[in-house]
């Protein structure tokens, strides 16, 4: 069967993708494949026929795709060979510092040790278990208020009304950000991941200007926190640590954006993805209704099923063999978490949401190794709370239209999800 996808849908040139084309013509990097949610078939073929796949030509230059769970683990846990450094390209398939439009940001997710370790350590207390215990009642109260304000029986957009609201509120709390301005955090998060010309921002220049405005806003907060030290928020932590006190401007902005996007987009898309997943698996929704205690194991399963970041990328620092392929020093290596999370040699029925799996945290969505998501427990906490509060109030969050998805090969985003709420009897 020929399954030619309409390439004219994006601004990106570079040939048609067809699941039946010769292997060496496969290029999974095209953003529309993710927007259409059609990339899964291509990953399935790669896992079967060529799990470590070389693409010689793409809009991002040549790159390796690592598509199986165990191979991804090998790359992610070997930071001595597989570098995250921004100057070598960083952590996404698009090189961080390449091209005229590049912002040349520095952030600790795109650093190797020892600098990475020191900067990560500076902000980790914000998501330590003791802080999460303090955050839990605040998040719960807000989640309840958001849900109580929703109309029953009318069509609403779950993304804007719930997912965005809750995650932005949590982020504002982590930064101790001026409450009335918190919508700015959502905007900066969306602007950071947007492809200029495809919706949110029109040009690279506009994006640059908005992000510099973000840095200037945070600079004022930074100065206030320096004057009144000892706060428990992310900015006070960075201002108070020798590892982050003296950051150059682009490193300051870079780390801010890392914390904004890291804490926002991913969790938002998991909240939306969960509603979608349960609607696509009605038997699982029934299980949940009968036994809300399953929320505990459902939360990591939703994060696996959604896989909010499709990939992380590394650059090889030396020649190395992986799965019988010879990767050369300087090569770009893309770990497709979205594919690894659908690998049936490791996960049973990987395409299905199964809310009572025995080992649900065994997934790749948070990565592995020294860069493993710093906020993973906070993300899970937010999802747990929202589902517990949903279970108290609603019999069914019914999806009543097709989801709209983000045009991006990195963020697996749901931009709109029409739902209708059915109250509990
Ligand atoms: C790193 C995913 C929520 C902060 C990462 C990485 C992934 C990821 C894939 C890179 C892992 C690697 O390279 O091995 C997710 C997902 C989330 C989520 C799927 C939600 C479901 C959060 C939250 C925060 C956060 C709520 C809030 C603080 C970070 C930071 C890093 C990171 C700071 C960089 C860690 C480092 O380089 O050492 N995340 N994340 N993330 N995440 Fe998350």
mmCIF file of C-alpha atoms and ligand atoms in Angstrom, residues 76 108-109 116 120 127 174 258-259 262-263 266-267 270 303 308-309 312 314 335 337 364-368 370-376 378-379 382, ligand 1:
data_model
loop_
_atom_site.group_PDB
_atom_site.id
_atom_site.type_symbol
_atom_site.label_atom_id
_atom_site.label_comp_id
_atom_site.label_asym_id
_atom_site.label_seq_id
_atom_site.Cartn_x
_atom_site.Cartn_y
_atom_site.Cartn_z
ATOM 1 C CA UNK A 76 21.324 8.163 27.103
ATOM 2 C CA UNK A 108 22.322 23.072 31.636
ATOM 3 C CA UNK A 109 20.312 20.471 29.724
ATOM 4 C CA UNK A 116 25.943 20.588 33.988
ATOM 5 C CA UNK A 120 21.501 21.210 38.026
ATOM 6 C CA UNK A 127 11.577 19.801 43.160
ATOM 7 C CA UNK A 174 8.002 27.533 41.391
ATOM 8 C CA UNK A 258 14.709 25.471 30.124
ATOM 9 C CA UNK A 259 12.821 25.765 33.398
ATOM 10 C CA UNK A 262 10.556 21.965 30.873
ATOM 11 C CA UNK A 263 7.978 22.595 33.545
ATOM 12 C CA UNK A 266 5.439 18.691 28.752
ATOM 13 C CA UNK A 267 3.093 18.447 31.724
ATOM 14 C CA UNK A 270 0.391 14.936 29.408
ATOM 15 C CA UNK A 303 3.312 9.967 30.298
ATOM 16 C CA UNK A 308 5.638 14.722 25.437
ATOM 17 C CA UNK A 309 9.175 15.093 24.059
ATOM 18 C CA UNK A 312 16.611 14.079 22.599
ATOM 19 C CA UNK A 314 23.426 13.824 21.225
ATOM 20 C CA UNK A 335 17.121 9.068 20.438
ATOM 21 C CA UNK A 337 11.756 8.305 22.801
ATOM 22 C CA UNK A 364 11.711 6.688 28.231
ATOM 23 C CA UNK A 365 9.642 9.874 28.391
ATOM 24 C CA UNK A 366 11.865 11.404 31.091
ATOM 25 C CA UNK A 367 15.119 10.181 29.512
ATOM 26 C CA UNK A 368 17.810 8.358 31.456
ATOM 27 C CA UNK A 370 22.628 12.366 34.103
ATOM 28 C CA UNK A 371 20.053 14.512 32.262
ATOM 29 C CA UNK A 372 17.024 12.488 33.385
ATOM 30 C CA UNK A 373 14.173 14.931 33.865
ATOM 31 C CA UNK A 374 14.707 16.964 36.982
ATOM 32 C CA UNK A 375 10.989 17.647 37.399
ATOM 33 C CA UNK A 376 9.663 14.114 36.830
ATOM 34 C CA UNK A 378 6.529 17.190 40.082
ATOM 35 C CA UNK A 379 5.036 16.311 36.700
ATOM 36 C CA UNK A 382 0.339 17.394 38.995
HETATM 37 C C1 LIG B 1 14.998 17.251 31.350
HETATM 38 C C2 LIG B 1 10.842 15.285 29.872
HETATM 39 C C3 LIG B 1 8.407 17.788 33.277
HETATM 40 C C4 LIG B 1 12.444 20.234 34.254
HETATM 41 C C5 LIG B 1 14.081 16.484 30.686
HETATM 42 C C6 LIG B 1 14.411 15.537 29.648
HETATM 43 C C7 LIG B 1 13.248 15.012 29.230
HETATM 44 C C8 LIG B 1 12.179 15.593 30.007
HETATM 45 C C9 LIG B 1 13.065 13.989 28.119
HETATM 46 C C10 LIG B 1 15.813 15.219 29.106
HETATM 47 C C11 LIG B 1 16.255 13.861 29.578
HETATM 48 C C12 LIG B 1 17.547 13.367 28.949
HETATM 49 O O1 LIG B 1 18.183 14.074 28.171
HETATM 50 O O2 LIG B 1 17.920 12.219 29.264
HETATM 51 C C13 LIG B 1 9.829 15.779 30.691
HETATM 52 C C14 LIG B 1 8.453 15.331 30.643
HETATM 53 C C15 LIG B 1 7.767 16.035 31.601
HETATM 54 C C16 LIG B 1 8.711 16.927 32.239
HETATM 55 C C17 LIG B 1 7.925 14.267 29.700
HETATM 56 C C18 LIG B 1 6.313 15.975 31.974
HETATM 57 C C19 LIG B 1 5.539 14.944 31.797
HETATM 58 C C20 LIG B 1 9.294 18.659 33.857
HETATM 59 C C21 LIG B 1 8.962 19.568 34.924
HETATM 60 C C22 LIG B 1 10.080 20.290 35.188
HETATM 61 C C23 LIG B 1 11.149 19.784 34.299
HETATM 62 C C24 LIG B 1 7.598 19.715 35.607
HETATM 63 C C25 LIG B 1 10.140 21.373 36.228
HETATM 64 C C26 LIG B 1 11.107 21.766 36.875
HETATM 65 C C27 LIG B 1 13.470 19.629 33.542
HETATM 66 C C28 LIG B 1 14.863 20.064 33.600
HETATM 67 C C29 LIG B 1 15.595 19.202 32.773
HETATM 68 C C30 LIG B 1 14.650 18.261 32.221
HETATM 69 C C31 LIG B 1 15.399 21.241 34.392
HETATM 70 C C32 LIG B 1 17.094 19.212 32.501
HETATM 71 C C33 LIG B 1 17.782 18.161 33.347
HETATM 72 C C34 LIG B 1 19.268 18.034 33.111
HETATM 73 O O3 LIG B 1 19.776 18.371 32.039
HETATM 74 O O4 LIG B 1 19.962 17.571 34.028
HETATM 75 N N1 LIG B 1 12.722 16.492 30.897
HETATM 76 N N2 LIG B 1 9.939 16.746 31.641
HETATM 77 N N3 LIG B 1 10.616 18.803 33.513
HETATM 78 N N4 LIG B 1 13.384 18.528 32.715
HETATM 79 FE FE1 LIG B 1 11.689 17.577 32.280
#
